[in-house]
GROMACS .gro file of C-alpha atoms in nm:
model
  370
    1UNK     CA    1 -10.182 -18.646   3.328
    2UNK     CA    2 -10.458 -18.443   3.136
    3UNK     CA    3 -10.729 -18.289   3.343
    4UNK     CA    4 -11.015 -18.444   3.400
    5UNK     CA    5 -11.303 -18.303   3.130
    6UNK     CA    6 -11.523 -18.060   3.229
    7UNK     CA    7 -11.840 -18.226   3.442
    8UNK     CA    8 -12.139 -18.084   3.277
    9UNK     CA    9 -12.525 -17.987   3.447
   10UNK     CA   10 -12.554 -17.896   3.778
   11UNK     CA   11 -12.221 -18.002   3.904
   12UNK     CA   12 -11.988 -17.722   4.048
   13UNK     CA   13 -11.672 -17.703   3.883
   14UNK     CA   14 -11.454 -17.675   4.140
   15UNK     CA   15 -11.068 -17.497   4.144
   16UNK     CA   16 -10.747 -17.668   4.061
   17UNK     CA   17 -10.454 -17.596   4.362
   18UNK     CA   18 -10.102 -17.674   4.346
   19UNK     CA   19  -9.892 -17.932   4.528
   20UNK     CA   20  -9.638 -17.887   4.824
   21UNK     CA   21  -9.431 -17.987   4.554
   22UNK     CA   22  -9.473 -17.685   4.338
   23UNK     CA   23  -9.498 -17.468   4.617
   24UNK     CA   24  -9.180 -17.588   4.764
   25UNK     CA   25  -9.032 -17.531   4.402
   26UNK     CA   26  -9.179 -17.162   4.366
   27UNK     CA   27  -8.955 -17.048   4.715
   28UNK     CA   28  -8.675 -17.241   4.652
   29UNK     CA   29  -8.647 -17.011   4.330
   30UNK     CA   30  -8.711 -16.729   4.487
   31UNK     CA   31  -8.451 -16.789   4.764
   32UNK     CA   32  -8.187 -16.846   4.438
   33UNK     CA   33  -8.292 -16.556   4.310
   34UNK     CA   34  -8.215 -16.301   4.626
   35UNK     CA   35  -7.945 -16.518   4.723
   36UNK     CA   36  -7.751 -16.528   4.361
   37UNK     CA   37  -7.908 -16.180   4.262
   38UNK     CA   38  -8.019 -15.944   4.505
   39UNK     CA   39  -8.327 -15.976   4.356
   40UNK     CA   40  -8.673 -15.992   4.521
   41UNK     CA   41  -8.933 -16.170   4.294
   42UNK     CA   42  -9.326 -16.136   4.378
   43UNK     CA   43  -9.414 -16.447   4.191
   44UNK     CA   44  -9.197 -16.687   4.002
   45UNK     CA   45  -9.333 -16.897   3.690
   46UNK     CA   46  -9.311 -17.288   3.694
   47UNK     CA   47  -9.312 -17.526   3.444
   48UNK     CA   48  -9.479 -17.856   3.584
   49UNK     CA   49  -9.528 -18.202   3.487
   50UNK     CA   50  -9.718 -18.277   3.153
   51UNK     CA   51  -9.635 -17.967   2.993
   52UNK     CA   52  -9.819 -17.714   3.239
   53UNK     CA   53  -9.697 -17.396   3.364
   54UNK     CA   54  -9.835 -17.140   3.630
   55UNK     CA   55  -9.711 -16.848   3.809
   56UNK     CA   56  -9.697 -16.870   4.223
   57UNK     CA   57  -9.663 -16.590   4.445
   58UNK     CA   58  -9.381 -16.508   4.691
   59UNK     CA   59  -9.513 -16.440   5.094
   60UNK     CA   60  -9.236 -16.342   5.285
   61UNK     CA   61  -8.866 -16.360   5.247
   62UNK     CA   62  -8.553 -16.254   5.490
   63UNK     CA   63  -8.225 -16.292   5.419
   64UNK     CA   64  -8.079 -16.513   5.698
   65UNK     CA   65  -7.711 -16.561   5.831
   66UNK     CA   66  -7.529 -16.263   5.728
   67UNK     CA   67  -7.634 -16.313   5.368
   68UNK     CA   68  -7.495 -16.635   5.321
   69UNK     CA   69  -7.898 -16.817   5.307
   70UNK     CA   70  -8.230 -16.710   5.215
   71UNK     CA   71  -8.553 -16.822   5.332
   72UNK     CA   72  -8.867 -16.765   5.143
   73UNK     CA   73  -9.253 -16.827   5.253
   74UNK     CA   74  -9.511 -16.924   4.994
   75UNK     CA   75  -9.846 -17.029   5.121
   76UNK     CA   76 -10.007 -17.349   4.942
   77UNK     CA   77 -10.337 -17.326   4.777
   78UNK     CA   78 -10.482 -17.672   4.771
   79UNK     CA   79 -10.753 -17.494   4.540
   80UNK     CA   80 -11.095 -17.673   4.605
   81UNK     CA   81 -10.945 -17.958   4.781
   82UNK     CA   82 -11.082 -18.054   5.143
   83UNK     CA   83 -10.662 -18.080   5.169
   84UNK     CA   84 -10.471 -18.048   5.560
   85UNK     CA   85 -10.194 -17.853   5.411
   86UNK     CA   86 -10.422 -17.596   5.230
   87UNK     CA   87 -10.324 -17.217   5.357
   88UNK     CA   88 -10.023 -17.351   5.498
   89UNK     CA   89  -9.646 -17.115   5.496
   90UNK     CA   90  -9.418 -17.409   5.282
   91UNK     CA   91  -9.071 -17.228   5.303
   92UNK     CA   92  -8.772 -17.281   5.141
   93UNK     CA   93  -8.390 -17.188   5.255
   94UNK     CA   94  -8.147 -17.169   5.028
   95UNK     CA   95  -7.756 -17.152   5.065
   96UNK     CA   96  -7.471 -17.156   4.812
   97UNK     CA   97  -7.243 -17.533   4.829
   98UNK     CA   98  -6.892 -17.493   4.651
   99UNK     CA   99  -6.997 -17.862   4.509
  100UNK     CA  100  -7.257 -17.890   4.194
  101UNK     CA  101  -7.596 -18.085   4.284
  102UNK     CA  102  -7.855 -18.015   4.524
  103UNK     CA  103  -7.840 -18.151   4.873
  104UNK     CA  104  -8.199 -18.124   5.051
  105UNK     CA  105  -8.235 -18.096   5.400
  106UNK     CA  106  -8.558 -18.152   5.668
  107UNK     CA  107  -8.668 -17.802   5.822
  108UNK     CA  108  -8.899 -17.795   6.133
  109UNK     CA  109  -9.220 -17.965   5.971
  110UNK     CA  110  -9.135 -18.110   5.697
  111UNK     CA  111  -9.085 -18.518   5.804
  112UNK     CA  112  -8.795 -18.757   5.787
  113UNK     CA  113  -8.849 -19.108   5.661
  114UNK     CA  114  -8.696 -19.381   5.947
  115UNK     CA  115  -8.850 -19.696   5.793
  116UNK     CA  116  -8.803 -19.931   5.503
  117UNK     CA  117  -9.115 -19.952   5.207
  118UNK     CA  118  -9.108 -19.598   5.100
  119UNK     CA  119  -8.992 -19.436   4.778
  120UNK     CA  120  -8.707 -19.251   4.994
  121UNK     CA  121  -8.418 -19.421   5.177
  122UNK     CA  122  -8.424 -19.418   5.509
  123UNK     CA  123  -8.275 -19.114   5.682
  124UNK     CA  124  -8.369 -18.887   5.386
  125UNK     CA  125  -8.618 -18.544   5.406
  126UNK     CA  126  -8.961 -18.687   5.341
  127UNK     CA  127  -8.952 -18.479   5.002
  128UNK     CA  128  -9.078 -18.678   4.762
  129UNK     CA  129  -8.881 -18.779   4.364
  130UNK     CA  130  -9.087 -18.544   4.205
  131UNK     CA  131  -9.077 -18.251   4.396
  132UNK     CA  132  -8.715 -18.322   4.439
  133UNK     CA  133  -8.682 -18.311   4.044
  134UNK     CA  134  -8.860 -17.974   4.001
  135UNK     CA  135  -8.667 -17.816   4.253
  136UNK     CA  136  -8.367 -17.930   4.116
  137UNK     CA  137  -8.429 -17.867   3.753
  138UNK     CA  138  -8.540 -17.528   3.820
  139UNK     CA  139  -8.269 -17.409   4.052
  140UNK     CA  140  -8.071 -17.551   3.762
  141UNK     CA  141  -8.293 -17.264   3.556
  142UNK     CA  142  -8.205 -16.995   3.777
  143UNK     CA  143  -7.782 -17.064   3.786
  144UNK     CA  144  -7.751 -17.092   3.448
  145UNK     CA  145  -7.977 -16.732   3.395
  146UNK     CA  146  -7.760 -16.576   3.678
  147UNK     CA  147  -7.447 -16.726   3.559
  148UNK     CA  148  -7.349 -16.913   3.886
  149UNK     CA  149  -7.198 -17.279   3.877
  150UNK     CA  150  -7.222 -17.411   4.221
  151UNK     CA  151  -7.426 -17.602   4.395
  152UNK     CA  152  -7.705 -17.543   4.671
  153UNK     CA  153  -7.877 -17.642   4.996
  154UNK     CA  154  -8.198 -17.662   5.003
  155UNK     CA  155  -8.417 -17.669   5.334
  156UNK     CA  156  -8.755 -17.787   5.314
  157UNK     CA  157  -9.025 -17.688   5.596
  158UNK     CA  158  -9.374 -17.628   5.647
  159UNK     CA  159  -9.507 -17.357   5.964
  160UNK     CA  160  -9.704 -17.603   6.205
  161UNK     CA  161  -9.638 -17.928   6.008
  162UNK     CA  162  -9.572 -18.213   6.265
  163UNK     CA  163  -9.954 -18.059   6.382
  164UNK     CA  164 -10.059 -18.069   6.062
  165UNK     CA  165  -9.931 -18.452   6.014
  166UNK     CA  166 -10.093 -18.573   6.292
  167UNK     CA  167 -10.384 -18.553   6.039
  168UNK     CA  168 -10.244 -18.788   5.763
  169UNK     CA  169 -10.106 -19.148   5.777
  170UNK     CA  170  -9.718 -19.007   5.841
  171UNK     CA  171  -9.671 -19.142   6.172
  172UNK     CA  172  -9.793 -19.512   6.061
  173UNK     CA  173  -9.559 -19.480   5.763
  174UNK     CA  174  -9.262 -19.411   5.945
  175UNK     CA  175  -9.209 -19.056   5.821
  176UNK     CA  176  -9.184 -18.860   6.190
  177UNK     CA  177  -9.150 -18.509   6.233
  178UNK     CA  178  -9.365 -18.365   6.000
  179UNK     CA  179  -9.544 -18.359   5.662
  180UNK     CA  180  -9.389 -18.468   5.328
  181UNK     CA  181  -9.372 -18.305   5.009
  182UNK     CA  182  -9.596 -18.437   4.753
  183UNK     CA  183  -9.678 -18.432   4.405
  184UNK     CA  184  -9.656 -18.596   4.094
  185UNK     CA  185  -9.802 -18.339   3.830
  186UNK     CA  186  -9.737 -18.027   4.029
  187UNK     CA  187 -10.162 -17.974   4.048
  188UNK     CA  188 -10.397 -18.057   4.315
  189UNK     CA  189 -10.757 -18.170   4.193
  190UNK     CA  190 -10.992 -18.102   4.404
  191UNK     CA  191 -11.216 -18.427   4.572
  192UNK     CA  192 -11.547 -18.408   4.496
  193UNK     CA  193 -11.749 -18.752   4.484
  194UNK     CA  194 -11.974 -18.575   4.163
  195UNK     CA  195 -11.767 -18.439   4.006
  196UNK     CA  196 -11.475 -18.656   3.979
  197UNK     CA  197 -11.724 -18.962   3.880
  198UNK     CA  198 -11.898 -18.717   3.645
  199UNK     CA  199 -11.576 -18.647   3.455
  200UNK     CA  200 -11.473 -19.041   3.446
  201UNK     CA  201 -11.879 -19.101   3.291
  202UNK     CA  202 -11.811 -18.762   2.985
  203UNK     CA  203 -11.454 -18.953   2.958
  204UNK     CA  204 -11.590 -19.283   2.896
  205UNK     CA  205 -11.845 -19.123   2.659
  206UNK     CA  206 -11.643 -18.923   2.478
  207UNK     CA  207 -11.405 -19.243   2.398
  208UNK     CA  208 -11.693 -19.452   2.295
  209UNK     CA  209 -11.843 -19.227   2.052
  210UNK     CA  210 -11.519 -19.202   1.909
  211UNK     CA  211 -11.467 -19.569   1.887
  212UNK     CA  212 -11.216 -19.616   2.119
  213UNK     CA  213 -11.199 -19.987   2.167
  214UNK     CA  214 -10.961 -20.020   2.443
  215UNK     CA  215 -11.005 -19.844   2.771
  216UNK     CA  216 -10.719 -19.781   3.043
  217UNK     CA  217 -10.822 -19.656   3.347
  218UNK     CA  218 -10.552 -19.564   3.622
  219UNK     CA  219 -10.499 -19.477   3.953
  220UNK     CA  220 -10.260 -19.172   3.872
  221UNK     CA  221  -9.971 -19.049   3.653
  222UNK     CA  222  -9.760 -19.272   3.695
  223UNK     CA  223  -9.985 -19.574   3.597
  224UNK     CA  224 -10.059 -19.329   3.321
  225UNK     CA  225  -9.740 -19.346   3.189
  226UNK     CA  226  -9.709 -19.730   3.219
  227UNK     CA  227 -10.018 -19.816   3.002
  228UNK     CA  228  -9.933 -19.510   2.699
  229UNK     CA  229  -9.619 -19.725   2.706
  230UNK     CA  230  -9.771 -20.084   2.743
  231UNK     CA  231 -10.061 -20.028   2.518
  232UNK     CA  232  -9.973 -19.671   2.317
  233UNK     CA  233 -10.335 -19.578   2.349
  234UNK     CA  234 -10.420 -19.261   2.223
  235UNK     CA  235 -10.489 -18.995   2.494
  236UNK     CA  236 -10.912 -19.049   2.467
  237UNK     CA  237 -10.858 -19.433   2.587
  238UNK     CA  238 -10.688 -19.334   2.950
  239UNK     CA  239 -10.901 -19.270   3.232
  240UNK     CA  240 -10.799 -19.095   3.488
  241UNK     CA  241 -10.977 -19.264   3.782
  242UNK     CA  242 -10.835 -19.162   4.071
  243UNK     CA  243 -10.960 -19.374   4.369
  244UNK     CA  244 -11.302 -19.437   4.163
  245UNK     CA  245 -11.260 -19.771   4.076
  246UNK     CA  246 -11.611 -19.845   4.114
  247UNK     CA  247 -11.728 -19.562   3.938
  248UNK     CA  248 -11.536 -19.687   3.603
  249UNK     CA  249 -11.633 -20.020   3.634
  250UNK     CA  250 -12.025 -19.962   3.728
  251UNK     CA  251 -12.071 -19.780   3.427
  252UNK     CA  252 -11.866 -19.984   3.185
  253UNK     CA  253 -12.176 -20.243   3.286
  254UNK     CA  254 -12.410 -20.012   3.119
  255UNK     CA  255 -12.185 -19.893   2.879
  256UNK     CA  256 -11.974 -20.133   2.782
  257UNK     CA  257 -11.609 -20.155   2.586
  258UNK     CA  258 -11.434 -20.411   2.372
  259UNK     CA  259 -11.148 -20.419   2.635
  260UNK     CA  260 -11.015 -20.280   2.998
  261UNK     CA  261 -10.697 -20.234   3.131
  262UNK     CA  262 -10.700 -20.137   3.457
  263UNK     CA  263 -10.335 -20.021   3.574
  264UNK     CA  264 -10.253 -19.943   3.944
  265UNK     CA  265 -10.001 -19.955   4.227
  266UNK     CA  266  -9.925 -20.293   4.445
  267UNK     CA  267 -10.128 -20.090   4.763
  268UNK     CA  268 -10.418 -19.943   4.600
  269UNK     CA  269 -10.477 -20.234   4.412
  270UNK     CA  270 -10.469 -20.466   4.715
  271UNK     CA  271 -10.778 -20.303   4.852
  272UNK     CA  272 -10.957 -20.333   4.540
  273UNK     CA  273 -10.895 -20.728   4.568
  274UNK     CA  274 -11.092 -20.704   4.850
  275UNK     CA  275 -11.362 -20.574   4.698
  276UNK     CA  276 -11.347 -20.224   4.745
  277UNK     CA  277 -11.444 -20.014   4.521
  278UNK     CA  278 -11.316 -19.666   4.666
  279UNK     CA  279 -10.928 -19.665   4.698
  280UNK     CA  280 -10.904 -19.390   4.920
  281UNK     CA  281 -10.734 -19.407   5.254
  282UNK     CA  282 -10.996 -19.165   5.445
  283UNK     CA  283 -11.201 -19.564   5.331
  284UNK     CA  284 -10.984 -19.759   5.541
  285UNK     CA  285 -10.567 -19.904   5.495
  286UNK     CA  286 -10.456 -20.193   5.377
  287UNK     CA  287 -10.560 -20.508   5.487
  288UNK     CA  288 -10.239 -20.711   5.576
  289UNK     CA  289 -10.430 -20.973   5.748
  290UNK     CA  290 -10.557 -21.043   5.424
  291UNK     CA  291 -10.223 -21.026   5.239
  292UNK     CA  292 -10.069 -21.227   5.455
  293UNK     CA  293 -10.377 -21.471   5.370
  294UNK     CA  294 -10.255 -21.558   5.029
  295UNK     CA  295  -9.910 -21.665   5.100
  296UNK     CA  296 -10.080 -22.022   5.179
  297UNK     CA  297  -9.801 -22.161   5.174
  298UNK     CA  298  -9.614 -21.955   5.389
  299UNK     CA  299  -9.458 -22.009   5.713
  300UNK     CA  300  -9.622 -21.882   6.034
  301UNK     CA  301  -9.315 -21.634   6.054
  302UNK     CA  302  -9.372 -21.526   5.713
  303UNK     CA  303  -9.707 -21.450   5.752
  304UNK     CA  304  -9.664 -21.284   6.140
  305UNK     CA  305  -9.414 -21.062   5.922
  306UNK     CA  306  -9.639 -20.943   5.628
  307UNK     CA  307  -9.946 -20.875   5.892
  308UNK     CA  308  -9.680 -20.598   6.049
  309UNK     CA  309  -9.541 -20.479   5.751
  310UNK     CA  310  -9.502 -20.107   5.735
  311UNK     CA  311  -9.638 -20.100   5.378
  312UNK     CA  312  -9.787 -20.264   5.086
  313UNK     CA  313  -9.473 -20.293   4.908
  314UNK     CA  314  -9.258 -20.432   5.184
  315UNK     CA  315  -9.526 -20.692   5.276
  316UNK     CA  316  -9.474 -20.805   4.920
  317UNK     CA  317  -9.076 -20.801   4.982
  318UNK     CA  318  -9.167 -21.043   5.242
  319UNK     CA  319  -9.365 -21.211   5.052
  320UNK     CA  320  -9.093 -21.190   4.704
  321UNK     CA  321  -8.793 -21.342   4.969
  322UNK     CA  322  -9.002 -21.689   5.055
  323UNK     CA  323  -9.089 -21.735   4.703
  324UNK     CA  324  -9.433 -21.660   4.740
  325UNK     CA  325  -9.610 -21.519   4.402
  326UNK     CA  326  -9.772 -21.256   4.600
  327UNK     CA  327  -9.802 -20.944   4.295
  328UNK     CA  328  -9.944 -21.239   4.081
  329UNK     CA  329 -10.240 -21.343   4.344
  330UNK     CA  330 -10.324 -20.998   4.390
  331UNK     CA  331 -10.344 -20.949   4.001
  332UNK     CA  332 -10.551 -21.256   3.976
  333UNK     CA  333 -10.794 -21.146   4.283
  334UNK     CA  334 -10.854 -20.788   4.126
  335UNK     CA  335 -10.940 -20.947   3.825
  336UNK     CA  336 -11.216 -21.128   3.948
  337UNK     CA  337 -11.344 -20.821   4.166
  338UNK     CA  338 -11.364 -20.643   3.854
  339UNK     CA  339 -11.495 -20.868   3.646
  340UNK     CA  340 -11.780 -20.937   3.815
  341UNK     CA  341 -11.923 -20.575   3.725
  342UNK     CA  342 -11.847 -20.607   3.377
  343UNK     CA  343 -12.033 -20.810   3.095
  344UNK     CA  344 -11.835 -21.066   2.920
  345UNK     CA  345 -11.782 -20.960   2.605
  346UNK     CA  346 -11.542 -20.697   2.751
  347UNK     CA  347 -11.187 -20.805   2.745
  348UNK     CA  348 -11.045 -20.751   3.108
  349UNK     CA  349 -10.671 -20.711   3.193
  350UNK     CA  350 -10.481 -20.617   3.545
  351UNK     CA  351 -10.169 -20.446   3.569
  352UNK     CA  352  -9.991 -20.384   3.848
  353UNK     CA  353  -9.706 -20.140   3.955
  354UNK     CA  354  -9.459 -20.049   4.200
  355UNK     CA  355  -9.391 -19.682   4.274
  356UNK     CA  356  -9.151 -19.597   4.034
  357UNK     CA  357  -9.358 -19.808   3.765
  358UNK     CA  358  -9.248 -20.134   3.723
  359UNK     CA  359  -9.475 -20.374   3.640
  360UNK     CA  360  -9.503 -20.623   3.907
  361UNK     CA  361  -9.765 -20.850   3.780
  362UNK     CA  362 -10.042 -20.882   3.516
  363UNK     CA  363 -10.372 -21.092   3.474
  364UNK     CA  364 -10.603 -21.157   3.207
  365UNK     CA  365 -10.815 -21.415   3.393
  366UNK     CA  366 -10.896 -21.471   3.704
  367UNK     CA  367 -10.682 -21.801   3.818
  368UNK     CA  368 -10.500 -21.753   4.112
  369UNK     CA  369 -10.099 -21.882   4.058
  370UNK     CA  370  -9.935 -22.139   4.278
   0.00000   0.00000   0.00000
């Protein structure tokens, strides 16, 4: 996802930070490196999502268990970003498998997932797909530079994490233990009410007085990638909003487009059908109650089940096994939240994913399906 543009006036630009994600990636190279090598690096260079690349530096590193792992410190710099994990040691142990692949292990801190709903079976390291990927593709990097064909272990853990998690919605997800490693893009944008909704406004500008008729604004990288491939909108016409829904769609009133997509996950989207207009969770969870309110039709078992559903997603499995069009009334309800701030000569259209990004549902109008 591109940054955000530059907010302009009296608004602070504020400092970019990386991921757990990356961070996790930088000491898992680093523990290749002295492991494979005998080498000691003081930074190593990653190449992130969306074709961005930084340089992270090494904290600490011992060579463990009579050579045969290394474990290597690197402290995450959320940047700007009011973020829990920010200053925290992420650390990485590495040892040679006689198998190729990478198997990935839970460390003290880092969590492990014990309930259905998430994007990680259950029983797995709460590291997340992508930071998974870059960890994989660059130890990949590093064996083929060092010459060495085998696989590795990777241990994942973060000093003081299960404190640290008690701080974030872990528990309540069913990922116990610890933290999870996060991070789509590798970067960590920092939260700042101005100066995120400033950069949506000089977005929107800057695609109107280029003529950009068609607007998609999305919750994240993913949903990026969905609408370049739904619509193949040039770069100018996606907006990165974040959790600012409302700030997109308030000033599309006064500055209107010839058409809106907005494209989203099942969960955020859900509390937008509600009517709010800031997706973030420090605003509040999902409402199940609510969910569970649109399967009508459902029985009172049905309905008991979605209320205590662990997430979003698995309240709509619920929903998906009874028959119940759930994705679809969702679709239909965000469309006529949103709609309501926008004048009618823009063209409005809802498009909802699932974590990985398929689309679950789309609207156009605001008819709820039976």
């Amino acid at each position: 996802m591109k940054q955000p543009a530059a907010p302009t006036g009296d608004i602070k630009r504020l400092r970019t930070g990386w991921t757990t994600g990356a961070t996790a990636t930088a000491a898992a190279v680093a523990s290749a490196y002295r492991l494979l090598a005998n080498e000691a690096l003081s930074q190593v260079h990653l190449w992130l999502p969306k074709n961005r690349e930084t340089d992270l530096a090494v904290h600490d590193q011992r060579v463990c268990d009579d050579g045969t792992t290394v474990e290597t410190g690197c402290i995450k710099d959320a940047g700007d970003d009011p973020d829990a994990t920010h200053g925290a040691r992420v650390w990485v142990r590495v040892a040679r498998r006689n198998a190729p692949g990478v198997i990935f292990h839970a460390g003290a801190g880092v969590g492990t997932v014990t309930r259905d709903g998430l994007a990680l079976p259950v029983g797995e390291p709460a590291i997340n797909p992508m930071p998974r990927r870059m960890i994989v593709e660059h130890l990949a990097r590093a064996a083929t530079h060092l010459d060495y064909h085998g696989g590795f272990d990777v241990t994942v853990g973060i000093d003081d994490g299960a404190r640290i998690a008690e701080k974030t919605m872990n528990a309540r997800l069913g990922i116990l233990g610890g933290l999870s490693i996060l991070g789509t893009t590798g970067v960590v944008r920092p939260f700042s009410c101005a100066a995120y909704i400033a950069s949506i406004h000089q977005a929107i500008d800057v695609a109107r007085a280029n003529a950009v008729p068609h607007l998609a604004a999305c919750t994240g990288a993913t949903s990026e990638r969905v609408a370049q491939e739904l619509f193949a909108l040039p770069d100018m016409a996606l907006i990165e909003m974040g959790d600012f829904a409302g700030a997109v769609l308030k000033y599309l009133r006064r500055h209107p487009v010839e058409r809106l997509s907005l494209v989203g996950g099942f969960g955020k989207f859900s509390k937008l059908a509600t009517g709010r207009l800031d997706l973030h969770s420090r605003r509040g969870g999902i409402d199940f109650d609510w969910l569970a309110g649109l399967a009508t039709e459902a029985d009172t078992a049905t309905r008991d089940a979605m209320r205590v559903a662990n997430t979003s997603l698995a309240a709509l499995a619920i929903a998906r096994h009874a028959g119940i069009p759930l994705a679809e009334r969702v679709a239909a309800a965000v469309w006529q939240v949103a709609a309501r701030y926008l004048p009618a000569t823009t063209a409005l259209e809802i498009v909802l994913i699932d974590k990985p990004g398929n689309v679950l549902a789309r609207a156009s109008r605001g008819e709820m399906p039976g």
